[in-house]
Amino acid sequence: MEFTERKVLILVHSKPFGKIIAAEGWRAAVGMFGMDHESQLLFIGDGVYGLMKDQDMLPIRMFKSTFESFEGRVCACKKSLEERNIDANEIFENVEILENADVAKTLIENEVVITF
Amino acid sequence: MKYLIWLANDCTSVNDIVISLKGQGIETEILLVQDGVFFADKGNTQAAILKSLGTKIHAIKHHVEERGLLNRLAMDVHLVDYSDAVDIMMEQSEKIITL
């Protein structure tokens, strides 16, 4: 079967730490680049807790630095942040904070959406 | 163009996503599976949110029945069996978004 590069959205809406699901979202995002696909991360709902600067970085440190080395886009849903009273300075640097319309555009632009 | 939103165990952000997709000209339908069928129960606060979206809601009949919710649905739900569900996913939907 011939290879086709795809735009893949990794949608993370699980809270970090309680289960490994959210961290696996980072792993999948890196894995996509490893397979020559272009992946993008979007944190929404409770998933935005996974962007807190002060969290224990052990589960995602390696994935995050590798993903950034590929210049992968990390996005967060503005409404989800506001609902949880999370300020922009509490989350990682270089996170694009998206209005709902841009969240929709992200879902449309990516051919595949994989949820964690 | 129509997307299908698959709800199995969570319901946060579904209204934001449905409304903002509609703003981009994308119609959506919802498929409730497993514990997602609880969101259609009349005792669930999320039911009002789903109802207000005005989008078509499907649910796996077996999952509704096994939870004893058949006579407790808070809105008009299209009950489907597994083959219908596969048809909705594979034939009638352009993209599936799991929430």
Short mmCIF file of N, CA and C in Angstrom, two decimals, chain A residues 11 13 44-46 77 79-80 83-84 100-113 115, chain B residues 1 3 9-17 19-26 94-99:
data_model
loop_
_atom_site.label_atom_id
_atom_site.label_comp_id
_atom_site.label_asym_id
_atom_site.label_seq_id
_atom_site.Cartn_x
_atom_site.Cartn_y
_atom_site.Cartn_z
N LEU A 11 -6.10 14.77 19.99
CA LEU A 11 -7.02 15.52 20.85
C LEU A 11 -6.94 14.94 22.26
N HIS A 13 -8.28 15.06 25.99
CA HIS A 13 -9.27 15.62 26.90
C HIS A 13 -9.27 14.87 28.24
N ILE A 44 -8.15 19.97 25.37
CA ILE A 44 -9.51 20.51 25.53
C ILE A 44 -10.13 19.87 26.77
N GLY A 45 -11.17 20.55 27.32
CA GLY A 45 -11.81 19.99 28.51
C GLY A 45 -10.80 19.85 29.65
N ASP A 46 -10.90 18.75 30.39
CA ASP A 46 -9.96 18.53 31.50
C ASP A 46 -8.54 18.29 31.00
N CYS A 77 -7.71 24.85 24.18
CA CYS A 77 -9.03 25.49 24.02
C CYS A 77 -9.17 26.58 25.08
N LYS A 79 -11.74 28.33 26.04
CA LYS A 79 -12.89 28.21 26.95
C LYS A 79 -12.61 27.19 28.06
N SER A 80 -11.95 26.10 27.68
CA SER A 80 -11.62 25.07 28.69
C SER A 80 -10.69 25.65 29.75
N GLU A 83 -12.80 28.09 31.94
CA GLU A 83 -13.74 27.36 32.82
C GLU A 83 -13.02 26.84 34.06
N ARG A 84 -11.71 26.58 33.90
CA ARG A 84 -10.95 25.99 35.01
C ARG A 84 -10.04 27.03 35.67
N ASN A 100 -13.18 29.04 20.11
CA ASN A 100 -13.94 27.88 19.65
C ASN A 100 -13.95 27.73 18.13
N ALA A 101 -14.03 28.85 17.41
CA ALA A 101 -14.06 28.78 15.94
C ALA A 101 -12.76 28.17 15.42
N ASP A 102 -11.66 28.50 16.07
CA ASP A 102 -10.36 27.95 15.62
C ASP A 102 -10.22 26.49 16.03
N VAL A 103 -10.86 26.12 17.14
CA VAL A 103 -10.88 24.70 17.52
C VAL A 103 -11.58 23.92 16.40
N ALA A 104 -12.71 24.47 15.93
CA ALA A 104 -13.45 23.79 14.85
C ALA A 104 -12.59 23.70 13.59
N LYS A 105 -11.90 24.79 13.27
CA LYS A 105 -11.05 24.77 12.06
C LYS A 105 -9.97 23.69 12.19
N THR A 106 -9.42 23.54 13.40
CA THR A 106 -8.39 22.52 13.62
C THR A 106 -8.96 21.13 13.38
N LEU A 107 -10.20 20.91 13.84
CA LEU A 107 -10.83 19.60 13.63
C LEU A 107 -11.07 19.35 12.14
N ILE A 108 -11.34 20.44 11.41
CA ILE A 108 -11.63 20.31 9.98
C ILE A 108 -10.35 20.11 9.18
N GLU A 109 -9.30 20.86 9.54
CA GLU A 109 -8.06 20.83 8.75
C GLU A 109 -7.33 19.49 8.85
N ASN A 110 -7.46 18.84 10.00
CA ASN A 110 -6.75 17.57 10.17
C ASN A 110 -7.61 16.42 9.65
N GLU A 111 -6.95 15.53 8.88
CA GLU A 111 -7.71 14.45 8.25
C GLU A 111 -8.18 13.42 9.28
N VAL A 112 -7.37 13.23 10.31
CA VAL A 112 -7.68 12.19 11.30
C VAL A 112 -7.64 12.82 12.69
N VAL A 113 -8.58 12.44 13.52
CA VAL A 113 -8.59 12.93 14.91
C VAL A 113 -8.48 11.72 15.83
N THR A 115 -8.26 10.60 19.78
CA THR A 115 -8.55 11.20 21.09
C THR A 115 -7.87 10.42 22.21
N MET B 1 -21.42 18.16 4.24
CA MET B 1 -20.42 17.39 4.98
C MET B 1 -20.92 17.16 6.40
N TYR B 3 -20.09 15.30 10.28
CA TYR B 3 -19.19 14.59 11.18
C TYR B 3 -20.02 13.85 12.22
N ASN B 9 -17.82 8.00 27.21
CA ASN B 9 -17.73 8.15 28.66
C ASN B 9 -17.55 9.59 29.11
N ASP B 10 -17.56 10.52 28.20
CA ASP B 10 -17.38 11.91 28.63
C ASP B 10 -18.27 12.79 27.76
N CYS B 11 -18.62 13.96 28.28
CA CYS B 11 -19.54 14.80 27.50
C CYS B 11 -19.10 16.26 27.53
N THR B 12 -17.95 16.54 28.22
CA THR B 12 -17.54 17.94 28.30
C THR B 12 -17.12 18.40 26.90
N SER B 13 -17.30 19.65 26.61
CA SER B 13 -16.89 20.29 25.36
C SER B 13 -17.73 19.89 24.14
N VAL B 14 -18.63 18.94 24.28
CA VAL B 14 -19.36 18.52 23.07
C VAL B 14 -20.20 19.69 22.54
N ASN B 15 -20.84 20.45 23.40
CA ASN B 15 -21.67 21.54 22.88
C ASN B 15 -20.81 22.61 22.22
N ASP B 16 -19.66 22.93 22.82
CA ASP B 16 -18.78 23.93 22.19
C ASP B 16 -18.37 23.47 20.80
N ILE B 17 -18.01 22.19 20.68
CA ILE B 17 -17.50 21.68 19.40
C ILE B 17 -18.63 21.62 18.37
N ILE B 19 -21.38 23.41 18.21
CA ILE B 19 -21.78 24.77 17.82
C ILE B 19 -20.70 25.40 16.93
N SER B 20 -19.43 25.21 17.30
CA SER B 20 -18.39 25.88 16.50
C SER B 20 -18.20 25.19 15.15
N LEU B 21 -18.43 23.87 15.08
CA LEU B 21 -18.37 23.19 13.77
C LEU B 21 -19.50 23.71 12.88
N LYS B 22 -20.69 23.87 13.51
CA LYS B 22 -21.83 24.38 12.72
C LYS B 22 -21.49 25.76 12.18
N GLY B 23 -20.76 26.54 12.98
CA GLY B 23 -20.34 27.86 12.54
C GLY B 23 -19.43 27.80 11.32
N GLN B 24 -18.80 26.64 11.11
CA GLN B 24 -17.92 26.47 9.95
C GLN B 24 -18.63 25.69 8.84
N GLY B 25 -19.95 25.54 8.99
CA GLY B 25 -20.71 24.88 7.93
C GLY B 25 -20.70 23.36 8.01
N ILE B 26 -20.34 22.82 9.15
CA ILE B 26 -20.27 21.36 9.29
C ILE B 26 -21.42 20.89 10.20
N GLU B 94 -18.40 11.73 7.43
CA GLU B 94 -17.13 12.09 6.78
C GLU B 94 -15.96 11.88 7.74
N LYS B 95 -16.24 12.13 9.01
CA LYS B 95 -15.15 12.04 10.01
C LYS B 95 -15.77 11.72 11.36
N ILE B 96 -15.04 10.95 12.17
CA ILE B 96 -15.55 10.61 13.50
C ILE B 96 -14.66 11.27 14.54
N ILE B 97 -15.27 11.97 15.46
CA ILE B 97 -14.52 12.62 16.54
C ILE B 97 -14.96 12.00 17.86
N THR B 98 -14.04 11.41 18.56
CA THR B 98 -14.37 10.78 19.85
C THR B 98 -14.20 11.81 20.96
N LEU B 99 -15.25 11.91 21.79
CA LEU B 99 -15.09 12.87 22.92
C LEU B 99 -15.33 12.18 24.24
#
